[in-house]
Coordinates of C-alpha atoms in Angstrom, one line a residue:
M1 CA 110.2 134.9 73.6
Y2 CA 108.1 134.9 76.8
T3 CA 106.7 137.2 79.2
I4 CA 105.9 136.9 82.8
R5 CA 102.7 138.4 84.4
T6 CA 102.8 139.3 88.1
T7 CA 100.6 139.1 91.1
V8 CA 101.4 141.0 94.4
L9 CA 103.7 138.1 95.3
C10 CA 106.1 138.6 92.3
A11 CA 108.4 141.5 91.8
I12 CA 109.0 140.9 88.1
T13 CA 107.0 143.2 85.7
S14 CA 106.4 142.9 82.1
G15 CA 103.6 143.0 79.6
F16 CA 101.3 140.4 78.6
L17 CA 100.7 139.3 74.9
L18 CA 97.0 139.2 74.3
A19 CA 96.2 136.6 71.7
G20 CA 93.3 136.9 69.3
T21 CA 92.5 137.5 65.7
V22 CA 92.4 141.0 64.0
A23 CA 91.6 142.0 60.6
G24 CA 94.7 141.1 58.4
A25 CA 96.7 139.3 61.1
A26 CA 97.5 135.6 61.4
E27 CA 94.9 133.6 63.4
T28 CA 96.4 133.1 67.1
R29 CA 95.1 130.8 69.9
T30 CA 96.2 130.6 73.4
I31 CA 96.3 127.4 75.5
T32 CA 96.1 128.0 79.2
L33 CA 98.0 125.7 81.6
L34 CA 97.2 125.6 85.5
G35 CA 99.4 123.6 87.7
S36 CA 99.7 122.6 91.2
S37 CA 102.3 120.8 93.3
D38 CA 103.2 119.9 96.9
I39 CA 99.5 120.2 98.1
H40 CA 100.2 117.9 101.1
G41 CA 96.8 117.1 102.2
Y42 CA 95.4 120.6 102.2
F43 CA 92.1 119.7 100.6
V44 CA 90.2 122.5 102.2
P45 CA 91.6 125.7 104.0
W46 CA 92.1 124.1 107.3
D47 CA 95.3 123.0 109.3
Y48 CA 94.5 119.7 111.2
A49 CA 97.7 119.9 113.1
T50 CA 96.4 123.1 115.1
D51 CA 92.7 122.5 114.2
T52 CA 92.5 126.1 112.8
A53 CA 91.4 127.9 109.6
F54 CA 94.2 127.9 106.8
P55 CA 93.1 131.1 104.7
S56 CA 96.2 130.8 102.7
G57 CA 95.2 127.9 100.5
G58 CA 93.5 124.7 99.9
L59 CA 92.3 122.4 97.0
S60 CA 89.0 123.8 97.3
K61 CA 90.3 127.3 96.5
I62 CA 92.1 125.9 93.2
A63 CA 88.7 124.6 92.3
S64 CA 87.2 128.2 92.4
V65 CA 90.1 129.5 90.2
V66 CA 90.0 126.6 87.8
K67 CA 86.3 127.2 87.3
R68 CA 86.9 130.8 86.7
I69 CA 89.8 130.4 84.2
R70 CA 87.9 127.5 82.4
A71 CA 85.0 129.7 81.9
S72 CA 87.2 132.5 80.2
N73 CA 89.3 130.0 78.3
P74 CA 88.1 126.7 77.4
H75 CA 91.4 125.5 76.0
T76 CA 92.6 125.0 79.6
V77 CA 94.8 122.1 80.8
V78 CA 95.1 121.3 84.5
L79 CA 98.0 119.3 86.1
D80 CA 99.5 118.6 89.4
A81 CA 103.3 117.6 90.1
G82 CA 102.9 115.4 92.9
D83 CA 103.2 115.0 96.9
L84 CA 99.6 115.3 97.1
I85 CA 98.4 112.4 99.6
Q86 CA 100.7 113.0 102.4
G87 CA 100.5 115.8 105.0
N88 CA 98.0 117.5 107.2
F89 CA 96.8 114.2 108.5
T90 CA 95.5 113.0 105.3
E91 CA 97.5 110.0 105.6
T92 CA 95.0 108.8 107.8
F93 CA 93.1 107.6 104.6
K94 CA 96.1 106.1 103.0
T95 CA 94.3 102.6 103.2
H96 CA 91.3 103.7 101.3
T97 CA 90.7 102.2 98.1
R98 CA 89.7 105.6 96.8
N99 CA 92.1 108.2 98.0
P100 CA 90.4 111.4 99.1
M101 CA 92.8 113.7 97.6
M102 CA 92.2 112.2 94.1
L103 CA 88.4 112.5 94.6
G104 CA 89.4 116.3 94.6
L105 CA 91.5 116.2 91.5
N106 CA 88.5 114.4 89.7
A107 CA 85.9 116.8 91.0
I108 CA 88.0 119.9 89.4
G109 CA 88.6 117.7 86.6
Y110 CA 92.6 117.7 86.5
D111 CA 94.0 116.4 83.2
L112 CA 97.4 115.2 84.5
F113 CA 99.3 114.0 87.6
V114 CA 102.8 113.0 88.3
P115 CA 103.3 111.1 91.7
G116 CA 106.0 112.9 94.0
N117 CA 108.3 111.2 96.5
H118 CA 105.6 111.2 99.1
E119 CA 103.3 109.2 97.2
F120 CA 105.6 106.3 97.7
N121 CA 105.7 106.8 101.5
F122 CA 103.0 104.2 102.2
G123 CA 104.1 101.4 99.7
M124 CA 102.9 100.3 96.2
E125 CA 99.3 99.1 97.2
T126 CA 98.6 102.9 98.2
V127 CA 100.3 104.1 94.9
K128 CA 98.2 101.8 93.0
N129 CA 94.7 102.8 94.7
T130 CA 95.8 106.3 94.4
L131 CA 96.6 106.2 90.8
S132 CA 93.7 104.1 89.8
T133 CA 91.3 106.6 91.5
F134 CA 92.6 109.4 89.3
K135 CA 90.4 110.0 86.0
G136 CA 93.0 111.9 84.3
I137 CA 96.3 110.3 83.1
S138 CA 99.3 109.7 85.2
L139 CA 102.9 110.1 83.8
G140 CA 106.2 108.8 85.3
G141 CA 108.8 108.6 82.7
N142 CA 111.7 107.4 84.9
I143 CA 109.5 105.0 87.2
Y144 CA 110.5 101.3 86.0
K145 CA 109.2 97.9 87.0
T146 CA 112.0 95.9 88.4
D147 CA 110.8 92.7 86.6
G148 CA 112.2 94.0 83.4
S149 CA 108.7 94.7 81.9
G150 CA 109.2 98.4 81.3
R151 CA 107.9 101.5 82.7
Y152 CA 105.5 101.6 85.6
L153 CA 103.6 104.6 84.1
P154 CA 103.9 106.1 80.6
A155 CA 106.7 108.7 80.1
W156 CA 104.2 111.1 78.1
T157 CA 101.0 111.8 76.7
V158 CA 99.5 114.2 74.3
V159 CA 96.6 116.7 74.9
E160 CA 94.7 118.5 72.3
R161 CA 93.0 121.7 72.9
G162 CA 91.5 123.7 70.2
G163 CA 93.3 121.8 67.3
I164 CA 96.6 122.5 69.2
K165 CA 98.6 119.4 70.4
I166 CA 100.9 119.5 73.5
G167 CA 103.2 116.9 74.8
F168 CA 103.4 116.3 78.5
I169 CA 106.3 114.4 79.8
G170 CA 106.2 113.5 83.6
I171 CA 109.2 112.8 85.8
T172 CA 109.6 112.5 89.4
T173 CA 112.5 112.9 91.8
P174 CA 115.1 110.0 91.8
M175 CA 115.7 110.9 95.4
T176 CA 113.0 108.9 96.4
M177 CA 115.2 105.8 96.1
E178 CA 117.2 107.4 99.0
F179 CA 114.2 108.5 101.1
E180 CA 112.6 105.2 101.0
A181 CA 115.9 103.2 101.4
G182 CA 115.6 100.5 103.9
T183 CA 111.8 100.0 103.3
D184 CA 109.8 97.9 101.1
H185 CA 107.5 100.7 99.9
L186 CA 109.1 100.7 96.3
K187 CA 108.8 97.0 96.0
G188 CA 108.5 96.0 92.4
I189 CA 109.7 99.3 91.0
E190 CA 112.9 101.7 90.7
I191 CA 113.2 105.3 90.1
R192 CA 115.9 106.1 87.6
K193 CA 117.8 109.3 87.0
P194 CA 115.8 111.4 84.5
V195 CA 118.0 112.9 81.9
A196 CA 118.0 109.8 79.5
D197 CA 114.2 109.3 79.8
T198 CA 113.3 112.9 79.3
Q199 CA 115.8 112.8 76.2
A200 CA 113.9 109.9 74.8
A201 CA 110.4 111.4 75.4
I202 CA 111.4 114.4 73.6
R203 CA 112.7 112.7 70.8
E204 CA 109.3 110.6 70.5
L205 CA 107.2 113.8 70.8
Q206 CA 109.1 115.9 68.2
G207 CA 107.1 116.3 65.1
K208 CA 103.9 115.2 66.8
V209 CA 103.0 118.2 68.9
D210 CA 103.2 121.9 68.9
A211 CA 105.0 122.3 72.3
I212 CA 106.4 119.9 74.9
V213 CA 105.9 120.6 78.6
G214 CA 107.5 118.9 81.4
I215 CA 105.9 118.0 84.8
M216 CA 108.7 117.3 87.2
H217 CA 108.5 116.7 90.8
M218 CA 112.0 118.3 91.3
G219 CA 113.2 121.7 92.3
E220 CA 115.2 124.2 90.2
G221 CA 118.7 122.9 91.6
N222 CA 120.1 119.8 92.5
E223 CA 119.2 118.3 95.9
N224 CA 122.0 117.4 98.3
G225 CA 124.3 118.0 95.2
V226 CA 123.3 115.0 93.3
P227 CA 123.2 115.3 89.6
E228 CA 120.0 114.9 87.7
T229 CA 117.9 115.6 90.9
G230 CA 117.0 119.2 89.6
V231 CA 115.2 120.7 86.6
T232 CA 118.1 122.8 85.6
D233 CA 120.4 119.6 85.0
V234 CA 117.5 117.9 82.9
I235 CA 116.9 121.1 80.8
A236 CA 120.7 121.5 80.0
A237 CA 120.9 117.7 79.0
A238 CA 117.4 117.6 77.3
P239 CA 116.8 120.7 74.9
G240 CA 113.5 120.9 73.6
L241 CA 111.4 121.5 76.6
D242 CA 109.2 124.8 76.2
V243 CA 107.8 125.0 79.9
V244 CA 108.7 123.0 83.2
F245 CA 106.3 122.7 85.9
A246 CA 108.7 122.1 88.8
G247 CA 107.8 121.1 92.3
H248 CA 109.2 119.3 95.6
M249 CA 111.2 122.2 96.8
H250 CA 108.4 124.2 98.1
Q251 CA 109.7 127.3 96.2
R252 CA 107.8 130.2 94.6
I253 CA 108.9 130.7 90.9
A254 CA 106.6 132.9 89.2
G255 CA 108.7 132.4 85.9
K256 CA 112.3 131.8 85.1
D257 CA 114.3 131.4 81.7
I258 CA 116.6 128.3 82.1
R259 CA 118.2 128.0 78.7
G260 CA 115.0 129.1 76.9
T261 CA 112.8 126.9 78.9
L262 CA 110.0 128.8 81.1
V263 CA 110.2 127.0 84.6
V264 CA 107.4 127.7 87.3
E265 CA 106.9 126.4 90.6
P266 CA 103.8 127.0 92.7
F267 CA 105.0 126.8 96.4
V268 CA 103.3 124.5 98.7
F269 CA 100.1 123.7 100.4
A270 CA 97.9 125.1 97.7
Q271 CA 98.8 128.6 98.6
N272 CA 99.7 129.6 95.0
L273 CA 98.7 128.3 91.4
S274 CA 101.4 128.3 88.6
R275 CA 99.4 129.7 85.3
V276 CA 101.3 129.3 81.9
D277 CA 99.6 130.9 78.7
L278 CA 101.1 129.5 75.4
T279 CA 99.9 131.5 72.4
F280 CA 100.0 129.9 69.0
E281 CA 99.9 131.5 65.6
K282 CA 98.3 129.6 62.7
T283 CA 100.6 129.0 59.6
D284 CA 100.6 127.1 56.5
T285 CA 102.4 124.0 58.2
G286 CA 100.3 124.2 61.5
W287 CA 100.5 126.2 64.8
T288 CA 103.6 127.6 65.9
L289 CA 104.2 128.6 69.5
K290 CA 104.9 132.4 69.5
N291 CA 104.8 133.6 73.3
K292 CA 104.8 132.3 76.6
S293 CA 103.7 134.2 79.7
S294 CA 103.3 133.0 83.3
E295 CA 101.9 134.2 86.4
L296 CA 102.0 132.9 90.2
L297 CA 98.4 133.2 91.5
A298 CA 97.9 133.8 95.0
L299 CA 95.0 131.9 96.6
T300 CA 94.6 133.7 100.1
G301 CA 91.7 135.7 98.7
E302 CA 89.9 133.1 96.9
A303 CA 86.7 131.4 97.9
S304 CA 86.6 128.1 98.6
D305 CA 84.3 126.0 96.4
P306 CA 81.3 124.8 98.3
A307 CA 80.9 121.7 96.0
L308 CA 84.3 120.5 96.8
E309 CA 84.0 121.1 100.5
A310 CA 80.8 119.1 100.5
V311 CA 82.8 116.2 99.2
Y312 CA 85.5 116.6 101.8
A313 CA 82.8 117.2 104.6
P314 CA 83.1 113.6 106.2
Y315 CA 86.9 113.4 105.9
H316 CA 87.1 117.2 107.4
Q317 CA 85.0 116.1 110.4
E318 CA 86.8 112.9 110.8
L319 CA 90.3 114.5 111.2
R320 CA 89.0 117.3 113.2
A321 CA 87.6 114.7 115.8
Q322 CA 91.1 112.9 115.9
A323 CA 93.0 116.1 116.2
N324 CA 91.1 117.1 119.4
A325 CA 91.3 113.8 121.2
V326 CA 92.8 114.5 124.9
I327 CA 95.9 112.3 125.4
G328 CA 97.3 113.5 128.7
Q329 CA 98.0 116.7 130.8
V330 CA 101.2 118.9 131.2
Q331 CA 101.8 119.7 134.7
G332 CA 104.1 122.5 136.1
G333 CA 104.2 125.1 133.4
P334 CA 104.8 125.4 129.6
M335 CA 106.9 122.7 127.9
V336 CA 108.6 125.4 125.8
P337 CA 109.9 128.8 127.7
P338 CA 108.4 131.8 126.1
T339 CA 110.9 133.1 123.6
T340 CA 112.6 136.2 125.3
M341 CA 114.1 137.4 121.9
P342 CA 112.0 137.6 118.9
G343 CA 113.9 135.8 115.8
L344 CA 115.4 133.2 118.4
P345 CA 112.8 130.6 119.1
S346 CA 113.4 129.1 122.6
V347 CA 113.1 125.6 121.3
Q348 CA 116.2 126.2 118.9
I349 CA 118.7 127.8 121.4
E350 CA 118.2 125.7 124.7
D351 CA 117.0 122.4 125.9
T352 CA 113.2 122.3 126.8
A353 CA 110.8 120.1 128.4
L354 CA 109.3 119.5 125.0
V355 CA 112.4 118.0 123.4
T356 CA 113.1 115.9 126.8
L357 CA 109.7 114.4 126.3
F358 CA 110.2 113.5 122.7
H359 CA 113.7 112.2 123.3
A360 CA 112.2 110.2 126.1
A361 CA 109.6 108.4 124.0
C362 CA 112.3 107.8 120.9
L363 CA 114.7 106.2 123.5
H364 CA 112.2 104.1 125.0
Y365 CA 110.8 102.5 121.9
S366 CA 113.8 102.4 119.8
Q367 CA 116.1 101.2 122.5
A368 CA 119.0 103.0 121.0
D369 CA 121.7 104.5 123.1
V370 CA 121.6 108.1 121.6
V371 CA 118.7 109.4 119.5
A372 CA 118.6 112.3 117.2
L373 CA 115.5 114.7 116.1
Q374 CA 114.8 117.9 115.1
I375 CA 111.8 120.3 115.6
D376 CA 110.6 121.9 112.3
N377 CA 108.0 124.2 113.8
Q378 CA 109.9 127.4 115.1
A379 CA 106.7 128.4 117.0
A380 CA 106.6 125.1 118.9
R381 CA 104.8 125.3 122.1
L382 CA 102.8 123.0 124.7
D383 CA 101.1 124.8 127.6
A384 CA 100.0 123.6 131.0
G385 CA 96.7 121.7 130.6
D386 CA 95.2 119.1 128.2
I387 CA 97.5 117.5 125.5
K388 CA 95.6 116.9 122.4
R389 CA 96.7 114.5 119.7
K390 CA 96.9 117.8 117.3
D391 CA 99.7 119.3 119.8
I392 CA 101.9 116.5 119.1
A393 CA 101.6 116.9 115.5
F394 CA 102.0 120.8 115.7
N395 CA 105.1 120.3 117.5
Y396 CA 106.7 117.4 115.5
Q397 CA 105.6 118.1 112.0
Y398 CA 107.4 115.4 109.8
A399 CA 104.4 113.2 109.7
L400 CA 106.3 110.2 108.5
G401 CA 109.3 110.2 111.0
E402 CA 110.4 106.8 112.0
I403 CA 113.5 105.7 114.3
T404 CA 115.8 103.4 112.6
N405 CA 118.8 102.3 114.4
Y406 CA 122.4 102.3 113.2
R407 CA 125.8 101.5 114.6
F408 CA 128.1 104.4 114.8
T409 CA 131.6 104.8 116.1
G410 CA 132.0 107.8 118.8
A411 CA 134.0 109.3 116.0
E412 CA 131.2 109.2 113.4
L413 CA 128.7 110.3 116.2
K414 CA 131.0 113.2 116.9
T415 CA 131.0 114.2 113.3
Y416 CA 127.2 113.9 112.9
M417 CA 126.8 116.4 115.9
E418 CA 129.4 118.8 114.7
W419 CA 127.4 118.9 111.5
S420 CA 124.2 119.7 113.5
A421 CA 125.8 122.4 115.6
D422 CA 127.1 123.9 112.4
Y423 CA 123.6 125.3 112.3
F424 CA 124.9 128.2 114.6
N425 CA 127.3 130.9 113.5
T426 CA 130.5 131.1 115.1
L427 CA 130.7 134.0 117.6
K428 CA 132.8 137.3 117.1
P429 CA 134.5 139.4 119.6
G430 CA 131.8 141.4 121.0
D431 CA 128.8 139.3 120.1
V432 CA 126.3 138.9 122.9
T433 CA 123.5 136.7 121.2
P434 CA 123.6 133.2 119.4
S435 CA 122.6 133.4 115.7
F436 CA 121.8 130.9 113.0
N437 CA 123.7 130.0 109.8
P438 CA 121.8 131.7 107.2
V439 CA 122.3 128.8 104.7
R440 CA 121.3 126.1 107.1
R441 CA 118.4 128.2 108.2
A442 CA 117.2 128.2 104.7
S443 CA 117.1 124.7 104.2
K444 CA 113.8 123.1 103.1
Y445 CA 113.7 121.2 106.4
S446 CA 115.2 121.9 109.8
T447 CA 118.8 120.6 110.3
N448 CA 119.1 121.7 113.9
D449 CA 119.2 118.1 115.2
F450 CA 119.0 117.5 118.9
F451 CA 120.4 114.4 120.5
G452 CA 119.1 112.5 123.4
G453 CA 120.6 110.0 125.7
I454 CA 123.7 112.0 125.7
H455 CA 125.1 115.2 127.4
Y456 CA 126.9 117.7 125.6
A457 CA 127.6 121.6 124.8
I458 CA 128.0 123.5 121.7
D459 CA 130.7 126.2 122.3
L460 CA 129.9 129.0 119.8
S461 CA 133.2 130.5 120.2
K462 CA 134.8 127.8 118.4
P463 CA 134.8 127.1 114.4
P464 CA 132.6 124.8 112.9
G465 CA 133.7 121.2 113.3
A466 CA 135.2 121.8 116.8
R467 CA 132.4 123.1 118.7
V468 CA 130.7 119.9 120.7
T469 CA 132.5 119.5 124.0
E470 CA 131.9 117.7 127.0
I471 CA 130.2 114.9 125.5
R472 CA 129.3 112.2 128.1
F473 CA 126.6 109.7 128.8
P474 CA 124.3 110.1 131.7
D475 CA 126.5 107.8 134.0
G476 CA 129.4 110.1 133.3
K477 CA 131.2 107.9 130.7
P478 CA 132.9 110.0 128.0
L479 CA 132.3 109.4 124.2
T480 CA 135.3 108.1 122.8
P481 CA 136.4 107.8 119.1
D482 CA 136.4 104.1 118.9
M483 CA 133.3 103.5 121.0
S484 CA 130.4 101.6 119.4
V485 CA 127.1 103.6 119.8
V486 CA 123.7 102.6 118.5
V487 CA 122.3 105.7 117.1
G488 CA 118.4 106.2 116.4
M489 CA 117.3 108.5 113.6
N490 CA 115.4 109.1 110.6
A491 CA 116.5 107.2 107.7
Y492 CA 115.9 110.4 105.7
R493 CA 118.5 112.0 107.6
L494 CA 121.0 109.2 107.5
A495 CA 120.5 109.4 103.6
Q496 CA 121.5 113.1 103.7
L497 CA 124.5 112.6 106.0
V498 CA 126.0 109.7 103.7
G499 CA 125.0 111.2 100.5
K500 CA 127.2 113.3 98.1
G501 CA 128.3 116.3 100.2
G502 CA 127.4 114.7 103.3
V503 CA 129.6 114.9 106.5
L504 CA 129.5 111.0 106.5
E505 CA 129.6 110.7 102.6
G506 CA 130.2 107.2 101.2
K507 CA 130.0 105.5 104.7
K508 CA 127.9 102.5 105.0
F509 CA 125.6 101.9 107.9
T510 CA 123.2 98.9 107.9
P511 CA 120.1 99.4 109.7
L512 CA 119.7 97.5 112.9
S513 CA 116.0 97.8 113.5
D514 CA 113.4 100.5 112.9
T515 CA 110.1 101.4 114.9
K516 CA 107.8 100.8 111.7
T517 CA 109.0 97.3 111.6
R518 CA 108.8 96.9 115.3
Y519 CA 105.4 98.6 115.8
G520 CA 103.9 98.9 112.5
E521 CA 103.5 101.6 109.6
D522 CA 101.3 103.7 111.5
D523 CA 102.1 102.7 115.1
G524 CA 105.9 103.1 114.5
I525 CA 106.3 106.8 113.5
I526 CA 107.4 109.2 115.9
R527 CA 104.1 111.1 116.4
A528 CA 102.4 107.9 117.2
L529 CA 105.3 106.8 119.7
I530 CA 104.9 110.1 121.5
V531 CA 101.4 109.6 122.1
R532 CA 101.7 106.1 123.2
Y533 CA 104.3 107.0 125.6
I534 CA 102.4 109.8 126.9
K535 CA 99.3 107.5 127.4
E536 CA 101.0 104.2 128.5
E537 CA 104.3 105.0 130.0
L538 CA 103.6 108.5 131.8
K539 CA 99.8 107.4 132.5
G540 CA 98.9 110.9 130.8
R541 CA 100.9 113.0 133.1
V542 CA 103.7 115.0 131.6
A543 CA 106.0 117.0 133.8
A544 CA 107.3 120.2 132.1
K545 CA 110.7 119.7 133.1
A546 CA 113.7 119.7 130.8
D547 CA 116.8 117.4 131.5
N548 CA 119.1 119.8 130.1
N549 CA 121.3 117.5 128.7
W550 CA 122.8 120.3 126.1
R551 CA 123.5 123.9 126.3
L552 CA 125.1 126.7 123.9
T553 CA 128.4 128.0 125.7
G554 CA 131.2 130.4 124.5
F555 CA 129.8 133.7 125.3
D556 CA 132.1 136.2 126.7
P557 CA 131.3 136.5 130.6
S558 CA 132.6 140.0 130.7
L559 CA 129.6 141.1 128.6
A560 CA 127.0 139.6 130.8
R561 CA 125.7 143.2 131.5
E562 CA 125.6 144.2 127.9
K563 CA 123.9 140.9 127.0
T564 CA 121.1 141.8 129.4
I565 CA 120.7 145.1 128.0
V566 CA 120.6 143.8 124.4
E567 CA 117.9 141.2 125.4
D568 CA 115.8 143.9 126.9
L569 CA 116.1 146.0 123.9
V570 CA 115.2 143.2 121.5
Q571 CA 112.4 142.1 123.5
R572 CA 110.8 145.4 123.5
G573 CA 111.3 145.8 119.9
V574 CA 113.7 148.7 120.1
I575 CA 116.2 146.7 117.9
K576 CA 115.6 143.7 115.9
L577 CA 117.7 140.7 115.2
A578 CA 119.1 140.4 111.6
S579 CA 116.8 138.8 109.2
T580 CA 116.2 138.2 105.7
G581 CA 113.0 137.3 104.3
N582 CA 111.5 134.4 106.7
L583 CA 115.2 133.8 107.9
T584 CA 115.4 135.2 111.4
G585 CA 118.2 135.4 113.6
I586 CA 120.9 135.1 111.1
A587 CA 123.6 137.5 112.8
S588 CA 124.6 138.1 116.4
V589 CA 124.1 141.6 118.0
N590 CA 127.8 142.8 118.5
V591 CA 128.4 145.4 121.2
Q592 CA 132.0 145.7 120.5
G593 CA 133.0 149.6 120.3
K594 CA 129.5 150.6 121.4
V595 CA 130.2 151.0 125.1
T596 CA 131.0 154.5 126.2
H597 CA 131.9 155.8 129.5
T598 CA 131.5 159.5 129.4
P599 CA 128.8 161.9 127.9
E600 CA 131.3 163.2 125.7
Q601 CA 132.6 159.8 124.2
Q602 CA 128.8 158.9 123.7
A603 CA 128.1 162.0 121.8
A604 CA 131.1 161.8 119.6
L605 CA 130.4 158.2 118.7
L606 CA 126.6 159.2 117.8
A607 CA 127.8 161.9 115.8
R608 CA 129.8 159.8 113.7
L609 CA 126.9 157.2 113.3
E610 CA 124.6 160.2 112.4
A611 CA 127.1 161.2 109.6
R612 CA 127.2 157.8 108.3
L613 CA 123.4 157.5 108.3
A614 CA 123.1 160.9 106.4
Q615 CA 125.6 159.6 103.8
S616 CA 123.9 156.1 103.3
S617 CA 121.5 155.4 100.5
N618 CA 121.2 151.7 101.4
E619 CA 118.3 150.7 103.4
A620 CA 119.9 147.9 105.1
E621 CA 122.9 149.7 105.8
K622 CA 120.6 152.6 107.3
G623 CA 118.8 149.9 109.6
D624 CA 122.1 148.5 111.0
I625 CA 123.4 152.2 111.8
R626 CA 120.0 152.9 113.5
T627 CA 120.4 149.8 115.5
D628 CA 124.1 150.9 116.5
M629 CA 122.7 154.2 117.7
E630 CA 120.4 152.6 119.9
L631 CA 122.9 150.4 121.3
V632 CA 125.3 153.2 121.9
K633 CA 122.2 155.0 123.8
A634 CA 121.6 152.1 125.9
L635 CA 125.2 150.6 126.6
K636 CA 126.5 153.8 128.2
T637 CA 128.2 153.1 131.7
F638 CA 127.8 156.7 133.2

């Protein structure tokens, strides 16, 4: 049995079992576990990509929470599930022998750490320095040395608090092998599927401990459809885990029962902290776990610990100075047009000067025929005036993205382009706005790839797989199925395409070259290449001009009037585009049956909608009906 305590972020309600000793009752004791994951370089509440305060979180806020909880319960264990040293520009310090993120964990007094996939982004020397800096215990039960000498890290450890022994098992995602394919970052190690190692660790711990807890840098479900890459698979195959602290997928999981195991995950960027309280009862044979409760702590309102801020002061100053270095100027206007319809970011639905610039830099340095990249930031912008280094990072947020060249056939490239075009929904009769595929929109990373070095259209009136049309090269030559094309992209994206369930599943593509090998580990990332291109090739002068090499088509031209009216309604906030949670623009505005030609027609239609509204008890349905009513009022022709 367990209960889940709640914060304002959680919609789950339950009681909390208070532990203690009362007259005539058995002795009880509570162990508190505090877990973080996917901090990604947020050591203080500051976003170095924008050089602005980040009040939602930061390791220094975690420090304040840990101090308070330790003061109320000295039987506390603090752990982190990885993806700590990459992100928010902290990869700047990756060559330091003492990683600054680990200095923070040490100052707080973290007990346990499991490396995530991003700990391996910089090679094994960085991994070694990072782990050797940590004063606690690092675990990695499925990380093995390739020389046959065994594990690189221990699979498990036992932590004792108040006479109670808890076994901790550390596991990291085996997807790291795919993410780092084609690099030497994993030289000397391999990361295996985790079930067998988890089963073995549980067997070794049973009978020696009072509870078993997994720390797993994996999400709840399998990643990219690959078995044993989600904690659900592991729990099903390895019974005996009382709690699992998950990570990697950047989800808020306050507490979920998966086959009797309590699973929690604390989101990303130190915005939340997972708290689990394990209550034990003293019996003749020892301590017995009687209750598990969990809570997702929101850190927005927490104070930033001054002592930890002092530790990070020199790193903070260095990153701010780097972020504000001027590298050039935008001339002629903004690089991204203002979004005319809230919920449909301009950068996602039309070619922009920003993407034209990024493509030009990638094509120049990769020497590929075609390059593909995505813009992760829905609020992408770069206005006229000075360009600072932070502007590039703000608009291209994948800090480690490189360009690796592969040889594709024209047919394979077309398949890839069609997969990207499936980011949009198919237009239905009467649709006047584009919309996004909600499944793709919900992906952890953006999958709306843009292709440079080639011209094309995406016909949204066509079904997925048959949308990309008018494909030709700048010289007018069409793309043909048997043509050989050198395509440059992130190796991460190729791994997704050829992996289980990918549109190119099972195909083999040998890397021809990559920009990190050509220009260096730091200078070969896309961010650095764009900065270099602006400074060296453009001499600091960037024209705000898109090459318009792609466009969306398929809209009914007879609805041009209605489209203009709808855009105005959305822009003025009279109606809103469909959304769910943070996912915006997931359904088109449809005008079919809403255009009236006489006052009598309009009045009758509005009366029918009013009747439906009065009968409806569903808030979402009511919202749709109100939108339809506003459309009927605005789309009249009389």
